Amino acid sequence: MTEKLKLCSEDILKIVKSTVEIFSSAKKTPVIRAGILICDDENFKGFRVNSFLTENNFPFFVRIFKTENGKSVPRGSMGNLKSYSKNAGDELIRNSVGACYKDVNFLPVEKCELPFLSYQVLVPYSLEKISLENLHFEIQSDENTGVLARKNYREGLSLHSIDLENKLSLEEKISIALQNGGIEKEENPELFAFKILEI
């Protein structure tokens, strides 16, 4: 699965870029029909999407960054650990719109910002339940892991790319996930670790 997704990386990023640019410019959402991206934008009209993305389904996290004063800073993010669309292409479009328009931590992306944006897609897979008492599990040593903390209706995530330079430990990722979800360790939350493919 991961190798096939890597081969589709150019298509994946093109779907994200086209969706953000079209939606931010005209508040229209492109659609994929019969493997073709349908939109009014001449830069993307008729783009043929890799069939692997229309015949399979995966969850994605879409992240948008903006270059400001020579530095890349977060501009929006949206994603889930499961897909809510009929295929991977549609899920990319769904989360791209969410990242540029529905992330409550940011104002909607404006057309004038588009030349300064870059994109990252994270694909979570191999979800595995863990516990605070026993952190020795199969993917612990892998840097490219994320953590989900869950207690009733509250959820918090930690993604590996929060801090690539310092290479966060599993314990630190758990702490971040708990903090992001407003969950205390003493509440005995459910914890899950998962691998991440970065595109």
CSV table of C-alpha atoms in Angstrom, one decimal:
chain,number,residue,atom,x,y,z
A,1,MET,CA,0.0,0.0,0.0
A,2,THR,CA,2.6,2.5,1.0
A,3,GLU,CA,4.8,1.9,-2.1
A,4,LYS,CA,1.8,2.4,-4.4
A,5,LEU,CA,0.9,5.6,-2.6
A,6,LYS,CA,4.4,6.9,-3.0
A,7,LEU,CA,4.1,6.3,-6.7
A,8,CYS,CA,0.9,8.5,-6.6
A,9,SER,CA,2.6,11.3,-4.7
A,10,GLU,CA,2.6,13.7,-7.6
A,11,ASP,CA,-1.1,13.1,-8.2
A,12,ILE,CA,-1.9,13.4,-4.5
A,13,LEU,CA,-0.3,16.8,-4.1
A,14,LYS,CA,-1.8,18.0,-7.4
A,15,ILE,CA,-5.3,17.2,-6.1
A,16,VAL,CA,-4.6,19.1,-2.9
A,17,LYS,CA,-3.1,22.1,-4.7
A,18,SER,CA,-5.9,22.3,-7.2
A,19,THR,CA,-8.6,22.0,-4.6
A,20,VAL,CA,-7.2,24.7,-2.4
A,21,GLU,CA,-6.6,27.1,-5.3
A,22,ILE,CA,-10.0,26.5,-6.9
A,23,PHE,CA,-11.9,26.7,-3.6
A,24,SER,CA,-10.0,29.7,-2.3
A,25,SER,CA,-10.5,31.6,-5.6
A,26,ALA,CA,-14.1,30.7,-6.5
A,27,LYS,CA,-15.6,28.8,-3.5
A,28,LYS,CA,-16.1,25.9,-5.9
A,29,THR,CA,-15.1,22.3,-5.1
A,30,PRO,CA,-13.6,20.2,-7.9
A,31,VAL,CA,-14.9,16.6,-8.4
A,32,ILE,CA,-13.5,13.5,-9.9
A,33,ARG,CA,-15.6,11.7,-12.5
A,34,ALA,CA,-14.5,8.7,-14.5
A,35,GLY,CA,-10.9,9.4,-13.2
A,36,ILE,CA,-10.9,13.0,-14.5
A,37,LEU,CA,-10.7,16.1,-12.3
A,38,ILE,CA,-13.7,18.2,-13.2
A,39,CYS,CA,-13.3,22.0,-12.7
A,40,ASP,CA,-13.3,25.4,-14.4
A,41,ASP,CA,-9.7,26.2,-13.8
A,42,GLU,CA,-7.6,25.9,-17.0
A,43,ASN,CA,-4.5,24.9,-15.0
A,44,PHE,CA,-6.2,21.7,-13.7
A,45,LYS,CA,-9.1,21.0,-16.0
A,46,GLY,CA,-8.9,17.5,-17.5
A,47,PHE,CA,-6.2,16.3,-15.1
A,48,ARG,CA,-6.4,12.4,-15.1
A,49,VAL,CA,-6.1,11.1,-11.6
A,50,ASN,CA,-4.2,7.8,-11.0
A,51,SER,CA,-6.7,5.0,-10.9
A,52,PHE,CA,-5.2,3.7,-7.6
A,53,LEU,CA,-6.7,6.8,-5.9
A,54,THR,CA,-10.2,6.2,-7.4
A,55,GLU,CA,-10.3,2.5,-6.9
A,56,ASN,CA,-9.0,2.5,-3.3
A,57,ASN,CA,-9.8,4.4,-0.1
A,58,PHE,CA,-7.4,5.8,2.6
A,59,PRO,CA,-7.6,8.4,5.3
A,60,PHE,CA,-5.4,11.5,4.9
A,61,PHE,CA,-4.2,14.5,6.9
A,62,VAL,CA,-3.8,17.5,4.6
A,63,ARG,CA,-1.5,20.3,5.9
A,64,ILE,CA,-1.0,23.7,4.4
A,65,PHE,CA,2.0,25.9,5.0
A,66,LYS,CA,2.7,29.5,4.1
A,67,THR,CA,6.1,31.1,3.6
A,68,GLU,CA,6.5,34.2,5.7
A,69,ASN,CA,9.8,36.0,6.1
A,70,GLY,CA,11.6,33.1,4.7
A,71,LYS,CA,10.0,30.6,7.1
A,72,SER,CA,7.3,28.0,6.5
A,73,VAL,CA,4.5,28.3,9.0
A,74,PRO,CA,1.3,26.3,9.4
A,75,ARG,CA,-1.7,27.8,7.6
A,76,GLY,CA,-4.3,25.0,8.0
A,77,SER,CA,-4.8,21.3,8.6
A,78,MET,CA,-7.6,18.7,8.4
A,79,GLY,CA,-7.7,15.0,8.5
A,80,ASN,CA,-9.0,11.8,10.1
A,81,LEU,CA,-7.8,8.3,11.0
A,82,LYS,CA,-10.6,6.9,8.8
A,83,SER,CA,-12.0,8.0,5.4
A,84,TYR,CA,-15.4,9.5,5.1
A,85,SER,CA,-15.5,9.5,1.3
A,86,LYS,CA,-16.1,6.8,-1.3
A,87,ASN,CA,-12.5,6.8,-2.5
A,88,ALA,CA,-9.1,8.3,-1.8
A,89,GLY,CA,-9.3,11.0,-4.4
A,90,ASP,CA,-12.6,12.3,-2.9
A,91,GLU,CA,-11.2,12.1,0.6
A,92,LEU,CA,-8.2,14.3,-0.5
A,93,ILE,CA,-10.6,16.9,-1.9
A,94,ARG,CA,-12.7,16.8,1.2
A,95,ASN,CA,-9.8,17.4,3.6
A,96,SER,CA,-8.2,19.9,1.3
A,97,VAL,CA,-11.3,22.1,1.5
A,98,GLY,CA,-11.3,21.5,5.3
A,99,ALA,CA,-7.7,22.6,5.6
A,100,CYS,CA,-8.1,25.8,3.7
A,101,TYR,CA,-11.5,26.8,4.9
A,102,LYS,CA,-12.8,24.9,8.0
A,103,ASP,CA,-9.8,24.7,10.4
A,104,VAL,CA,-11.0,26.6,13.4
A,105,ASN,CA,-7.4,27.6,14.3
A,106,PHE,CA,-7.0,29.7,11.2
A,107,LEU,CA,-8.9,32.2,9.0
A,108,PRO,CA,-9.9,30.8,5.6
A,109,VAL,CA,-7.1,30.9,3.0
A,110,GLU,CA,-7.4,33.9,0.6
A,111,LYS,CA,-6.6,34.0,-3.1
A,112,CYS,CA,-3.7,36.4,-2.6
A,113,GLU,CA,-2.0,33.9,-0.4
A,114,LEU,CA,-1.9,31.1,-2.9
A,115,PRO,CA,1.6,31.8,-4.4
A,116,PHE,CA,3.1,31.4,-0.9
A,117,LEU,CA,1.5,28.1,0.0
A,118,SER,CA,3.0,24.6,0.1
A,119,TYR,CA,1.3,21.3,1.0
A,120,GLN,CA,2.0,18.1,2.9
A,121,VAL,CA,-0.1,15.0,3.1
A,122,LEU,CA,0.2,12.4,5.8
A,123,VAL,CA,-1.3,8.9,5.5
A,124,PRO,CA,-2.0,7.1,8.8
A,125,TYR,CA,-2.0,3.3,8.8
A,126,SER,CA,-1.3,0.3,11.1
A,127,LEU,CA,-3.3,1.6,14.0
A,128,GLU,CA,-2.4,-0.3,17.2
A,129,LYS,CA,-3.8,0.1,20.7
A,130,ILE,CA,-1.2,0.8,23.4
A,131,SER,CA,-1.2,1.6,27.1
A,132,LEU,CA,0.7,3.9,29.5
A,133,GLU,CA,1.7,0.8,31.4
A,134,ASN,CA,3.2,-1.0,28.5
A,135,LEU,CA,4.8,1.0,25.8
A,136,HIS,CA,6.8,-1.8,24.2
A,137,PHE,CA,5.0,-2.4,20.9
A,138,GLU,CA,5.9,-3.1,17.3
A,139,ILE,CA,6.2,0.5,16.0
A,140,GLN,CA,7.6,2.2,19.0
A,141,SER,CA,11.1,2.7,17.5
A,142,ASP,CA,9.7,4.2,14.2
A,143,GLU,CA,10.1,8.0,14.1
A,144,ASN,CA,7.2,8.2,11.7
A,145,THR,CA,4.5,7.5,14.2
A,146,GLY,CA,1.5,9.4,15.6
A,147,VAL,CA,-0.5,8.9,18.7
A,148,LEU,CA,-4.3,9.2,19.3
A,149,ALA,CA,-5.7,9.7,22.8
A,150,ARG,CA,-9.4,9.2,23.3
A,151,LYS,CA,-11.7,9.6,26.3
A,152,ASN,CA,-15.4,9.6,25.6
A,153,TYR,CA,-16.1,12.4,23.1
A,154,ARG,CA,-12.6,14.0,23.5
A,155,GLU,CA,-9.8,13.2,21.2
A,156,GLY,CA,-6.3,14.5,20.8
A,157,LEU,CA,-3.6,13.8,18.1
A,158,SER,CA,0.1,14.0,17.9
A,159,LEU,CA,1.6,13.7,14.5
A,160,HIS,CA,5.3,12.8,14.0
A,161,SER,CA,6.1,15.9,11.9
A,162,ILE,CA,5.3,18.3,14.8
A,163,ASP,CA,9.0,18.1,15.6
A,164,LEU,CA,11.2,16.3,13.1
A,165,GLU,CA,14.4,17.9,14.3
A,166,ASN,CA,14.1,16.8,17.9
A,167,LYS,CA,12.6,13.4,17.1
A,168,LEU,CA,10.0,13.2,19.9
A,169,SER,CA,9.9,10.1,22.1
A,170,LEU,CA,6.7,8.0,22.3
A,171,GLU,CA,6.1,9.4,25.8
A,172,GLU,CA,6.4,12.9,24.5
A,173,LYS,CA,3.9,12.2,21.7
A,174,ILE,CA,1.5,10.7,24.2
A,175,SER,CA,1.7,13.9,26.3
A,176,ILE,CA,1.1,16.1,23.3
A,177,ALA,CA,-1.9,14.0,22.3
A,178,LEU,CA,-3.4,14.1,25.8
A,179,GLN,CA,-2.8,17.9,25.9
A,180,ASN,CA,-4.4,18.4,22.5
A,181,GLY,CA,-7.5,16.5,23.6
A,182,GLY,CA,-7.8,18.2,27.0
A,183,ILE,CA,-7.3,14.7,28.6
A,184,GLU,CA,-5.5,13.9,31.9
A,185,LYS,CA,-3.5,10.7,32.3
A,186,GLU,CA,-5.5,9.9,35.5
A,187,GLU,CA,-8.6,9.6,33.3
A,188,ASN,CA,-7.3,6.3,31.9
A,189,PRO,CA,-7.8,7.2,28.3
A,190,GLU,CA,-7.6,4.9,25.3
A,191,LEU,CA,-4.3,5.3,23.5
A,192,PHE,CA,-3.4,4.3,19.9
A,193,ALA,CA,-0.2,4.5,17.9
A,194,PHE,CA,0.0,4.5,14.2
A,195,LYS,CA,2.5,4.7,11.4
A,196,ILE,CA,2.6,7.7,9.0
A,197,LEU,CA,3.5,7.9,5.4
A,198,GLU,CA,4.5,11.5,4.5
A,199,ILE,CA,3.9,12.8,1.0
